[in-house]
PDB file as gemmi writes it, atoms N, CA and C in Angstrom:
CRYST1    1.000    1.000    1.000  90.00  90.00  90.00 P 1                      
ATOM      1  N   UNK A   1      97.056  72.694 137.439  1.00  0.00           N  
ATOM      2  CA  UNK A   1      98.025  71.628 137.364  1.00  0.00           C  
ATOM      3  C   UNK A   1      99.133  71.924 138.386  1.00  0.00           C  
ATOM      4  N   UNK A   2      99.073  70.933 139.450  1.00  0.00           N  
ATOM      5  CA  UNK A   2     100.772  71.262 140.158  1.00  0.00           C  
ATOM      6  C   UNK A   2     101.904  70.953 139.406  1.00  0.00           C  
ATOM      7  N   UNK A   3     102.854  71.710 140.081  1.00  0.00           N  
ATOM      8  CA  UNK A   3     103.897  71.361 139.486  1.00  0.00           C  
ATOM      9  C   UNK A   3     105.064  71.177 140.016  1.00  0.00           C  
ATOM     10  N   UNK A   4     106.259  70.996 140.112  1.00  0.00           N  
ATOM     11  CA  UNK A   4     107.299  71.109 140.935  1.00  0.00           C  
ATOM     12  C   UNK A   4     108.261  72.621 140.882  1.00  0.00           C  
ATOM     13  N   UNK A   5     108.437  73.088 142.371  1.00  0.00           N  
ATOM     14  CA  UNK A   5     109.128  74.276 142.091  1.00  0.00           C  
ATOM     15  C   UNK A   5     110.593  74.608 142.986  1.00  0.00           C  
ATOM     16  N   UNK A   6     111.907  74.626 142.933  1.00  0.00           N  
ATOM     17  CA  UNK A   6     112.982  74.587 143.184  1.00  0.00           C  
ATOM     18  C   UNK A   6     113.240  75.975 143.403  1.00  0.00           C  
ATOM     19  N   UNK A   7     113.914  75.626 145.028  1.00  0.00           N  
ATOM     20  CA  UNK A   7     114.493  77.303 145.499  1.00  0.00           C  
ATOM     21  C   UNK A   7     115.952  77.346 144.670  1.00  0.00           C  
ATOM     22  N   UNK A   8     116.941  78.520 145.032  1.00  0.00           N  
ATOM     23  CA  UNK A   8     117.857  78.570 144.305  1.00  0.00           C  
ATOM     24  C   UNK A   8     118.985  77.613 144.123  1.00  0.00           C  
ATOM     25  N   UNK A   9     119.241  76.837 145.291  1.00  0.00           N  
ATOM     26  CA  UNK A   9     119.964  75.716 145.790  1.00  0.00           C  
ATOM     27  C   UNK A   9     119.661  74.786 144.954  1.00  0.00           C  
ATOM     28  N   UNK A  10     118.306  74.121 145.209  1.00  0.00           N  
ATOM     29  CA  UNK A  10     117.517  73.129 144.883  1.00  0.00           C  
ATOM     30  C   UNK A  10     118.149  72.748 143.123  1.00  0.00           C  
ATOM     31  N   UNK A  11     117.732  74.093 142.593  1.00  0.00           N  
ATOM     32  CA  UNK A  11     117.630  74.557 141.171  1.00  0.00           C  
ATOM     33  C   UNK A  11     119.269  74.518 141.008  1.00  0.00           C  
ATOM     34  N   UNK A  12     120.414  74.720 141.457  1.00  0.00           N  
ATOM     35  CA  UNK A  12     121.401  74.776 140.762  1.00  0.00           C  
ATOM     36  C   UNK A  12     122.102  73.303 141.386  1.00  0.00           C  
ATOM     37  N   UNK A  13     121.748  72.472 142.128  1.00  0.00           N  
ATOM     38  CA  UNK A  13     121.847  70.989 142.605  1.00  0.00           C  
ATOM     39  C   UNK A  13     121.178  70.137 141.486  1.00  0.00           C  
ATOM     40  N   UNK A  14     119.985  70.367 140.975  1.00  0.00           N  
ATOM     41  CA  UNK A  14     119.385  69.351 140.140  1.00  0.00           C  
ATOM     42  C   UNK A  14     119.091  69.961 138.602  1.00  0.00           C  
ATOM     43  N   UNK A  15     119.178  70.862 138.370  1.00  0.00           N  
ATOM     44  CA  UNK A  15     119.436  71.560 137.084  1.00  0.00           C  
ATOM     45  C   UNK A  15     120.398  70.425 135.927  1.00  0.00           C  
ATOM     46  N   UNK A  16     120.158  70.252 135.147  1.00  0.00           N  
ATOM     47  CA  UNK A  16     120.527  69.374 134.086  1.00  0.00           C  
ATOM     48  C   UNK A  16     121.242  68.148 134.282  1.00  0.00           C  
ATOM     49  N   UNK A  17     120.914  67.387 135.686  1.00  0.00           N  
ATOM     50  CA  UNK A  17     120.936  66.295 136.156  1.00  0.00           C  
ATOM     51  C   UNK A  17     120.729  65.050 135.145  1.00  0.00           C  
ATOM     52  N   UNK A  18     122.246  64.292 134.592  1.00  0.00           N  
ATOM     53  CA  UNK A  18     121.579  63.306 133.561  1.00  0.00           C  
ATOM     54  C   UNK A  18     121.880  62.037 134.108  1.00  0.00           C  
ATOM     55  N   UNK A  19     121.209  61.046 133.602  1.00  0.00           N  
ATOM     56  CA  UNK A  19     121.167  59.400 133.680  1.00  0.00           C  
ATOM     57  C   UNK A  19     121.009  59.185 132.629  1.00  0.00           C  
ATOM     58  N   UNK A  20     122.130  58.022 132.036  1.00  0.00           N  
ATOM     59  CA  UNK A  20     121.791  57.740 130.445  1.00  0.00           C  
ATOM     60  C   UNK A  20     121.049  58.907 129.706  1.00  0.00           C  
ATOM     61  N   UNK A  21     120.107  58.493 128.777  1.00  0.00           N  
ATOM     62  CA  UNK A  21     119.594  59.330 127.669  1.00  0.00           C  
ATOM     63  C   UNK A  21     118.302  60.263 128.469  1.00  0.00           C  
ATOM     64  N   UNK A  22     118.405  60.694 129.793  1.00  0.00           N  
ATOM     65  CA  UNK A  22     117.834  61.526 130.058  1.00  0.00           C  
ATOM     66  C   UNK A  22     118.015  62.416 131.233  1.00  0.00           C  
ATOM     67  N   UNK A  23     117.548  63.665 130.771  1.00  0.00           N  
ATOM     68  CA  UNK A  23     118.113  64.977 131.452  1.00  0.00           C  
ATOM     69  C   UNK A  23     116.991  65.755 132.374  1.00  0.00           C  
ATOM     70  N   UNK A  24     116.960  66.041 133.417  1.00  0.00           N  
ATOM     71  CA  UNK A  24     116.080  67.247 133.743  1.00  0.00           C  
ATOM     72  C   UNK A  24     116.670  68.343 133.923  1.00  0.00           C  
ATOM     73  N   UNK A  25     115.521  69.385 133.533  1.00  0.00           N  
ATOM     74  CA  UNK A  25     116.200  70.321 133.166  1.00  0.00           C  
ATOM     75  C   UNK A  25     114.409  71.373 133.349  1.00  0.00           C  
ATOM     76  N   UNK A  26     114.721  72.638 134.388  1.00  0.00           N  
ATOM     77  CA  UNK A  26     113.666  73.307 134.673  1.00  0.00           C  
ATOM     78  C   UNK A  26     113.246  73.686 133.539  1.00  0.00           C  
ATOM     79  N   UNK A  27     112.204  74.506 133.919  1.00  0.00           N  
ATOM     80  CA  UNK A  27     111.710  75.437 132.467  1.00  0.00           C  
ATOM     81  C   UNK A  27     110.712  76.982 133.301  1.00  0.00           C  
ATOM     82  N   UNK A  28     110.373  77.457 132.291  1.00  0.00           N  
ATOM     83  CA  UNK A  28     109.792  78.580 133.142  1.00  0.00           C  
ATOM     84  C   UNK A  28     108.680  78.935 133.151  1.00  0.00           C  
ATOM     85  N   UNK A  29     107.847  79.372 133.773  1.00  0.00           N  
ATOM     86  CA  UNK A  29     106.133  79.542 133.771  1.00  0.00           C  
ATOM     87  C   UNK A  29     105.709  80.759 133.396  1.00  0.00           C  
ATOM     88  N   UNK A  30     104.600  81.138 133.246  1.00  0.00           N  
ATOM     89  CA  UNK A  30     104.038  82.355 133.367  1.00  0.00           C  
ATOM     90  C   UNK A  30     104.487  83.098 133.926  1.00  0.00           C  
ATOM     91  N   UNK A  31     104.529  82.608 135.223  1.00  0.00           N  
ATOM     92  CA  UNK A  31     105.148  83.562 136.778  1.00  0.00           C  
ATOM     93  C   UNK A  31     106.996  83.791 136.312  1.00  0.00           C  
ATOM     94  N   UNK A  32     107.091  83.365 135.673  1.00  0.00           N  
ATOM     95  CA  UNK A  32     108.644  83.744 135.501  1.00  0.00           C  
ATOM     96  C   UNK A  32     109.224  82.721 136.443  1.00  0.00           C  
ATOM     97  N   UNK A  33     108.883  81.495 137.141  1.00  0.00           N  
ATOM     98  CA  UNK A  33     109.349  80.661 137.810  1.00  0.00           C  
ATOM     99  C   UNK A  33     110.010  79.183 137.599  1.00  0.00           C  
ATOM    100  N   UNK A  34     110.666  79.221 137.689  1.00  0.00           N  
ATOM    101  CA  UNK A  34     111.413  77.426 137.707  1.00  0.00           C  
ATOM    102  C   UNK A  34     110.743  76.591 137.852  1.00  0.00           C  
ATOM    103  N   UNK A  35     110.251  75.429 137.001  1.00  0.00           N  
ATOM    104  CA  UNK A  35     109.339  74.431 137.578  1.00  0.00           C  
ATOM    105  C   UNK A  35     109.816  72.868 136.305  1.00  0.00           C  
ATOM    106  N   UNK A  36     109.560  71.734 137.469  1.00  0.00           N  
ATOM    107  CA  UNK A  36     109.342  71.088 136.537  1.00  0.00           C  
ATOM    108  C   UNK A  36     108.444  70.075 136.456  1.00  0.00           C  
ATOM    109  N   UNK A  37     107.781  68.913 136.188  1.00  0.00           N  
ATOM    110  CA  UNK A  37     106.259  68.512 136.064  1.00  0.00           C  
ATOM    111  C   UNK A  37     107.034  67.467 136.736  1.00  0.00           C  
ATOM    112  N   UNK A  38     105.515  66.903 137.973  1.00  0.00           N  
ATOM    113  CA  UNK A  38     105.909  65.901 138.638  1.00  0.00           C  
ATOM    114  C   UNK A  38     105.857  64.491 138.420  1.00  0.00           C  
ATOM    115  N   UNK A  39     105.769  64.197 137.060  1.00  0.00           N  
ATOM    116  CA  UNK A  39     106.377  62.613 136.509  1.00  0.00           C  
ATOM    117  C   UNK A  39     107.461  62.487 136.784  1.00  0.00           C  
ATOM    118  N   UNK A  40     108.165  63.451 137.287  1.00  0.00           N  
ATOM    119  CA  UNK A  40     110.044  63.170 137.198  1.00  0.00           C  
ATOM    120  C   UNK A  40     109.645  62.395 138.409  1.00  0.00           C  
ATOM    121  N   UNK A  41     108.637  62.649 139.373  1.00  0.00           N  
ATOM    122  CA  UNK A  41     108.956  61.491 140.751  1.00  0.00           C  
ATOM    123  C   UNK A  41     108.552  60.255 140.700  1.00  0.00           C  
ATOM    124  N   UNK A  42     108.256  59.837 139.400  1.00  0.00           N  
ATOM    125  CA  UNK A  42     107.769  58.592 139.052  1.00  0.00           C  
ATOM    126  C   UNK A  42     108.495  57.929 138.016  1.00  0.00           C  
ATOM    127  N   UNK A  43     109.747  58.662 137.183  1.00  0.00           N  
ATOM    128  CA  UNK A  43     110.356  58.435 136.336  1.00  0.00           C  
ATOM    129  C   UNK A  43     111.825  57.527 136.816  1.00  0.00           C  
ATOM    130  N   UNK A  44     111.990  56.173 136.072  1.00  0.00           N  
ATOM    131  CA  UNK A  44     113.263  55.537 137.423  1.00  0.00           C  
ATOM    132  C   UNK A  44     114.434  55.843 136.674  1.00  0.00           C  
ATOM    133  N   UNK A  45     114.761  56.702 136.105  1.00  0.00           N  
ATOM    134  CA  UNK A  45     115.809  57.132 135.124  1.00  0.00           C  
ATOM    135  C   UNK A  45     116.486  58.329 136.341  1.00  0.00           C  
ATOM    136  N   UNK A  46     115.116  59.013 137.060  1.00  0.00           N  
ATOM    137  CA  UNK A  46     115.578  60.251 138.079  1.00  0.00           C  
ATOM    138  C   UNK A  46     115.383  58.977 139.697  1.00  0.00           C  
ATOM    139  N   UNK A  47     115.554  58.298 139.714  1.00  0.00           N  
ATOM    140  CA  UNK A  47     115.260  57.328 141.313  1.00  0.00           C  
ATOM    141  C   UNK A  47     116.679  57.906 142.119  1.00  0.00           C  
ATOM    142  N   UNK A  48     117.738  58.297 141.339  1.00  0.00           N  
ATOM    143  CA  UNK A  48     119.045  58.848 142.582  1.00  0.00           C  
ATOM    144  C   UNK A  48     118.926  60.144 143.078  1.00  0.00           C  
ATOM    145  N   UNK A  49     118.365  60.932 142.434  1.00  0.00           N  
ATOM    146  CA  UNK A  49     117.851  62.235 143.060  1.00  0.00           C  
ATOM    147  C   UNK A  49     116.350  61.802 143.368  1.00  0.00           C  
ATOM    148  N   UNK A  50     115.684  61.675 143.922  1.00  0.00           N  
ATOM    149  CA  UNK A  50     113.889  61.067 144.204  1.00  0.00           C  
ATOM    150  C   UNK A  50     113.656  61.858 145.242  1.00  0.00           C  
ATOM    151  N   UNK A  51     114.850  61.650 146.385  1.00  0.00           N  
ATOM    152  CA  UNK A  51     114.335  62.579 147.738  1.00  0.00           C  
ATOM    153  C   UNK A  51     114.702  63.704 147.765  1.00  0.00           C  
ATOM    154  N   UNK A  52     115.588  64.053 146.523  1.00  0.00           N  
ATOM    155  CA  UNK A  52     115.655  65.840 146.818  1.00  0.00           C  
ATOM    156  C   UNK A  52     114.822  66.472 145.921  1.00  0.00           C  
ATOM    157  N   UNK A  53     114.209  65.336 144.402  1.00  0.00           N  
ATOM    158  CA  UNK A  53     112.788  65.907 144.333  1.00  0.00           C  
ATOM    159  C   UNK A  53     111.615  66.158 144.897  1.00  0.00           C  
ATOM    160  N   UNK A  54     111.292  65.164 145.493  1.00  0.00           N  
ATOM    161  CA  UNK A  54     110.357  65.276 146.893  1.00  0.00           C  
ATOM    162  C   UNK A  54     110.448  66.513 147.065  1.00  0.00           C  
ATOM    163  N   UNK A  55     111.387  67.219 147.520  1.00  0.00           N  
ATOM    164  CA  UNK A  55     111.669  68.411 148.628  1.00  0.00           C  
ATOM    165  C   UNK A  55     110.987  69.515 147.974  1.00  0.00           C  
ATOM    166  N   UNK A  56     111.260  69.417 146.683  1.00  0.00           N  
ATOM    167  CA  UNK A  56     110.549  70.782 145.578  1.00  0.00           C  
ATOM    168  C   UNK A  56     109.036  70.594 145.877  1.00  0.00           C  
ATOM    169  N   UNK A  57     109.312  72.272 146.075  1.00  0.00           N  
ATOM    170  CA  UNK A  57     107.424  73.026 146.550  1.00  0.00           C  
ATOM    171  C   UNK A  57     107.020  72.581 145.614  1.00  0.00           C  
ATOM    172  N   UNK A  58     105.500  71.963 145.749  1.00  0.00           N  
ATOM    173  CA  UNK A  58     104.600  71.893 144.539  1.00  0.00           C  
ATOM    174  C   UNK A  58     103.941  73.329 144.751  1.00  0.00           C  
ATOM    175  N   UNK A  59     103.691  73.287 143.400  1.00  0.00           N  
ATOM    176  CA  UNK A  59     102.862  74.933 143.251  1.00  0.00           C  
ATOM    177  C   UNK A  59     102.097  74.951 142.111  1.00  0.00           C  
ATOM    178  N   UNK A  60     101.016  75.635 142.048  1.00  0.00           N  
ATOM    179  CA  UNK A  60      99.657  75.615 140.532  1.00  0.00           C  
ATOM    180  C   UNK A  60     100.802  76.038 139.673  1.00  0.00           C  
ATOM    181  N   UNK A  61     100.711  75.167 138.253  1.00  0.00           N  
ATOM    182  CA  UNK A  61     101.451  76.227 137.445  1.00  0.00           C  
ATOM    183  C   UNK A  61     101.186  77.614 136.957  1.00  0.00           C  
ATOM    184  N   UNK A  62     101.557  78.082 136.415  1.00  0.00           N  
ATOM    185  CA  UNK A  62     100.808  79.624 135.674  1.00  0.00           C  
ATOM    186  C   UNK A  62     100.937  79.306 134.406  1.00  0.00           C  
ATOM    187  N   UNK A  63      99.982  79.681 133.567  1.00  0.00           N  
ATOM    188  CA  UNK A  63     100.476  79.709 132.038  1.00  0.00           C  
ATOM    189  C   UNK A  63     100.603  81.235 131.495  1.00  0.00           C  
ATOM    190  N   UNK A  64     101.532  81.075 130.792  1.00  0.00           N  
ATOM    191  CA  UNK A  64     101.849  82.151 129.967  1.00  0.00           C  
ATOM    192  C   UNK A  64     100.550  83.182 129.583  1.00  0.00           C  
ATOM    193  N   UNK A  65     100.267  84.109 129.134  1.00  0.00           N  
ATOM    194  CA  UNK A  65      99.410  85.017 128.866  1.00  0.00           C  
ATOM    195  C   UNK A  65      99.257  84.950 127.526  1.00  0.00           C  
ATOM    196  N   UNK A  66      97.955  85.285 127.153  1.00  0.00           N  
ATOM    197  CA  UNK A  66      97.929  84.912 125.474  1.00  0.00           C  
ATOM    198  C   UNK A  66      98.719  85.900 124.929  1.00  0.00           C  
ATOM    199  N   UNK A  67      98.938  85.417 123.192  1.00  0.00           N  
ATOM    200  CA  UNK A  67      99.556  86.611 122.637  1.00  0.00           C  
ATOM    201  C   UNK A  67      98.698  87.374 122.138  1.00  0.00           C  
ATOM    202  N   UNK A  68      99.338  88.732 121.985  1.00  0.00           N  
ATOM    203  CA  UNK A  68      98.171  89.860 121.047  1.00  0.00           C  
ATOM    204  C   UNK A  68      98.068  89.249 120.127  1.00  0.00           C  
ATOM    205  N   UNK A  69      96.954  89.947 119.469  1.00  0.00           N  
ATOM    206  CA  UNK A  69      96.648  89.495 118.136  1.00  0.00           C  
ATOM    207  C   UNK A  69      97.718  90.576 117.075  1.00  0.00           C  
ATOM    208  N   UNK A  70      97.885  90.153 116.219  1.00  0.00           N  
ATOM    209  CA  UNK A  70      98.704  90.909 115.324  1.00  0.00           C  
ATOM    210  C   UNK A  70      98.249  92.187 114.380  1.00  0.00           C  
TER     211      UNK A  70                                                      
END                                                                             
């Protein structure tokens, strides 16, 4: 799955960015990385930031590692 991924700039420019009743807001991957899923570039709630989403690397996500068993 790609995903969207924000350098440090990127990430503290669009980091909890709201319009009305909605917020983006990164989250973190496997990789320990910032990402957020690319519906936000299709979402018209985010259309005033659009081209500085664009800009975010797409990248495979990672998923987390299973947990031990107990």
């Amino acid at each position: 799955m790609i995903v969207l991924h924000p350098n440090t700039t990127q990430y503290n420019a669009l980091n909890g960015y709201r319009y009305k009743s909605s917020e983006l807001l990164f989250v973190k991957d496997g990789s320990d990385r910032w990402i957020v899923g690319t519906q936000v570039l299709n979402d018209s709630n985010f259309a005033a930031i659009h081209d500085q989403l664009e800009q975010l690397e797409r990248i495979e996500y990672t998923p987390f590692p299973p947990e031990p068993d107990a």
